[in-house]
């Protein structure tokens, strides 16, 4: 699957992409929705709704990512920020 360009997509398009990507991962492992539900703790009807509409809570989305090894990738969307000013950099250096 091609890498999505988040800046050129609408939130709805990104939502649909994420639903399709997780569905693809589930199918690649030959998991039924029921098996994915058992592995993730997300109810099968919720997985079906997500795959068909893109609608899911953030917590349940992350729970679905976990059995497919994508939780770290989801976390990497917002890496910890480093110092942004010279004062912050110096404060970090002084505390080390």
C-alpha atoms as a PDB file:
ATOM      1  CA  UNK A   1       0.000   0.000   0.000  1.00  0.00           C
ATOM      2  CA  UNK A   2       1.318   3.427  -0.882  1.00  0.00           C
ATOM      3  CA  UNK A   3       2.405   5.746   1.872  1.00  0.00           C
ATOM      4  CA  UNK A   4      -0.354   8.243   2.515  1.00  0.00           C
ATOM      5  CA  UNK A   5       0.448  11.924   2.282  1.00  0.00           C
ATOM      6  CA  UNK A   6      -1.345  13.272   5.321  1.00  0.00           C
ATOM      7  CA  UNK A   7      -0.971  16.910   4.299  1.00  0.00           C
ATOM      8  CA  UNK A   8      -2.737  16.410   0.977  1.00  0.00           C
ATOM      9  CA  UNK A   9      -5.638  14.341   2.341  1.00  0.00           C
ATOM     10  CA  UNK A  10      -8.753  15.363   4.202  1.00  0.00           C
ATOM     11  CA  UNK A  11      -9.347  13.939   7.671  1.00  0.00           C
ATOM     12  CA  UNK A  12     -12.063  11.708   6.179  1.00  0.00           C
ATOM     13  CA  UNK A  13      -9.648  10.351   3.554  1.00  0.00           C
ATOM     14  CA  UNK A  14      -7.050   9.585   6.230  1.00  0.00           C
ATOM     15  CA  UNK A  15      -9.736   7.904   8.341  1.00  0.00           C
ATOM     16  CA  UNK A  16     -10.774   5.720   5.384  1.00  0.00           C
ATOM     17  CA  UNK A  17      -7.129   4.913   4.637  1.00  0.00           C
ATOM     18  CA  UNK A  18      -6.485   3.785   8.209  1.00  0.00           C
ATOM     19  CA  UNK A  19      -9.595   1.577   8.174  1.00  0.00           C
ATOM     20  CA  UNK A  20      -8.511  -0.016   4.891  1.00  0.00           C
ATOM     21  CA  UNK A  21      -4.944  -0.517   6.140  1.00  0.00           C
ATOM     22  CA  UNK A  22      -6.050  -2.327   9.285  1.00  0.00           C
ATOM     23  CA  UNK A  23      -8.509  -4.427   7.294  1.00  0.00           C
ATOM     24  CA  UNK A  24      -5.668  -5.384   4.946  1.00  0.00           C
ATOM     25  CA  UNK A  25      -3.476  -6.404   7.903  1.00  0.00           C
ATOM     26  CA  UNK A  26      -6.300  -8.481   9.380  1.00  0.00           C
ATOM     27  CA  UNK A  27      -6.906 -10.264   6.095  1.00  0.00           C
ATOM     28  CA  UNK A  28      -3.171 -10.815   5.475  1.00  0.00           C
ATOM     29  CA  UNK A  29      -3.102 -12.803   8.710  1.00  0.00           C
ATOM     30  CA  UNK A  30      -6.252 -14.628   7.608  1.00  0.00           C
ATOM     31  CA  UNK A  31      -8.076 -13.356  10.677  1.00  0.00           C
ATOM     32  CA  UNK A  32     -11.848 -13.193  10.695  1.00  0.00           C
ATOM     33  CA  UNK A  33     -13.354 -10.189  12.426  1.00  0.00           C
ATOM     34  CA  UNK A  34     -14.161 -12.522  15.324  1.00  0.00           C
ATOM     35  CA  UNK A  35     -10.527 -13.634  15.608  1.00  0.00           C
ATOM     36  CA  UNK A  36      -9.392  -9.986  15.436  1.00  0.00           C
ATOM     37  CA  UNK A  37     -11.912  -9.196  18.173  1.00  0.00           C
ATOM     38  CA  UNK A  38     -10.490 -11.928  20.382  1.00  0.00           C
ATOM     39  CA  UNK A  39      -6.911 -10.759  19.744  1.00  0.00           C
ATOM     40  CA  UNK A  40      -7.622  -7.063  20.328  1.00  0.00           C
ATOM     41  CA  UNK A  41     -10.500  -6.914  22.795  1.00  0.00           C
ATOM     42  CA  UNK A  42     -12.514  -4.793  20.342  1.00  0.00           C
ATOM     43  CA  UNK A  43     -15.973  -6.275  19.643  1.00  0.00           C
ATOM     44  CA  UNK A  44     -16.429  -7.771  16.152  1.00  0.00           C
ATOM     45  CA  UNK A  45     -19.385  -5.437  15.340  1.00  0.00           C
ATOM     46  CA  UNK A  46     -17.147  -2.453  16.148  1.00  0.00           C
ATOM     47  CA  UNK A  47     -14.458  -3.807  13.814  1.00  0.00           C
ATOM     48  CA  UNK A  48     -17.081  -4.217  11.079  1.00  0.00           C
ATOM     49  CA  UNK A  49     -18.312  -0.639  11.614  1.00  0.00           C
ATOM     50  CA  UNK A  50     -14.731   0.670  11.496  1.00  0.00           C
ATOM     51  CA  UNK A  51     -13.891  -1.216   8.316  1.00  0.00           C
ATOM     52  CA  UNK A  52     -17.052  -0.056   6.551  1.00  0.00           C
ATOM     53  CA  UNK A  53     -17.399   3.497   7.872  1.00  0.00           C
ATOM     54  CA  UNK A  54     -14.035   4.459   9.370  1.00  0.00           C
ATOM     55  CA  UNK A  55     -15.778   5.244  12.677  1.00  0.00           C
ATOM     56  CA  UNK A  56     -14.058   4.041  15.878  1.00  0.00           C
ATOM     57  CA  UNK A  57     -12.824   5.488  19.155  1.00  0.00           C
ATOM     58  CA  UNK A  58      -9.137   6.280  19.438  1.00  0.00           C
ATOM     59  CA  UNK A  59      -8.730   3.735  22.252  1.00  0.00           C
ATOM     60  CA  UNK A  60     -10.326   0.969  20.189  1.00  0.00           C
ATOM     61  CA  UNK A  61      -8.252   1.949  17.154  1.00  0.00           C
ATOM     62  CA  UNK A  62      -5.089   1.561  19.223  1.00  0.00           C
ATOM     63  CA  UNK A  63      -6.340  -1.750  20.630  1.00  0.00           C
ATOM     64  CA  UNK A  64      -6.778  -2.960  17.030  1.00  0.00           C
ATOM     65  CA  UNK A  65      -3.265  -1.821  16.128  1.00  0.00           C
ATOM     66  CA  UNK A  66      -1.644  -3.844  18.916  1.00  0.00           C
ATOM     67  CA  UNK A  67      -2.092  -7.442  17.654  1.00  0.00           C
ATOM     68  CA  UNK A  68      -0.811  -6.454  14.212  1.00  0.00           C
ATOM     69  CA  UNK A  69       2.364  -4.823  15.528  1.00  0.00           C
ATOM     70  CA  UNK A  70       1.304  -1.292  14.650  1.00  0.00           C
ATOM     71  CA  UNK A  71       0.980   0.282  18.090  1.00  0.00           C
ATOM     72  CA  UNK A  72       4.510   1.734  17.958  1.00  0.00           C
ATOM     73  CA  UNK A  73       3.784   3.145  14.494  1.00  0.00           C
ATOM     74  CA  UNK A  74       0.679   4.873  15.849  1.00  0.00           C
ATOM     75  CA  UNK A  75       2.679   6.261  18.765  1.00  0.00           C
ATOM     76  CA  UNK A  76       5.343   7.523  16.338  1.00  0.00           C
ATOM     77  CA  UNK A  77       2.847   9.974  14.823  1.00  0.00           C
ATOM     78  CA  UNK A  78       3.695  12.318  17.688  1.00  0.00           C
ATOM     79  CA  UNK A  79       7.329  11.844  18.705  1.00  0.00           C
ATOM     80  CA  UNK A  80       8.600  13.585  21.797  1.00  0.00           C
ATOM     81  CA  UNK A  81       9.666  17.099  20.879  1.00  0.00           C
ATOM     82  CA  UNK A  82      13.173  18.234  21.615  1.00  0.00           C
ATOM     83  CA  UNK A  83      14.208  21.717  22.673  1.00  0.00           C
ATOM     84  CA  UNK A  84      12.891  24.480  20.417  1.00  0.00           C
ATOM     85  CA  UNK A  85      14.802  27.436  21.845  1.00  0.00           C
ATOM     86  CA  UNK A  86      18.383  27.981  22.910  1.00  0.00           C
ATOM     87  CA  UNK A  87      17.230  28.423  26.531  1.00  0.00           C
ATOM     88  CA  UNK A  88      15.473  25.042  26.438  1.00  0.00           C
ATOM     89  CA  UNK A  89      18.559  23.447  24.910  1.00  0.00           C
ATOM     90  CA  UNK A  90      20.815  24.929  27.585  1.00  0.00           C
ATOM     91  CA  UNK A  91      18.403  23.868  30.350  1.00  0.00           C
ATOM     92  CA  UNK A  92      18.436  20.316  28.994  1.00  0.00           C
ATOM     93  CA  UNK A  93      22.228  20.332  28.834  1.00  0.00           C
ATOM     94  CA  UNK A  94      22.580  21.760  32.364  1.00  0.00           C
ATOM     95  CA  UNK A  95      20.291  19.121  33.875  1.00  0.00           C
ATOM     96  CA  UNK A  96      22.231  16.238  32.269  1.00  0.00           C
END
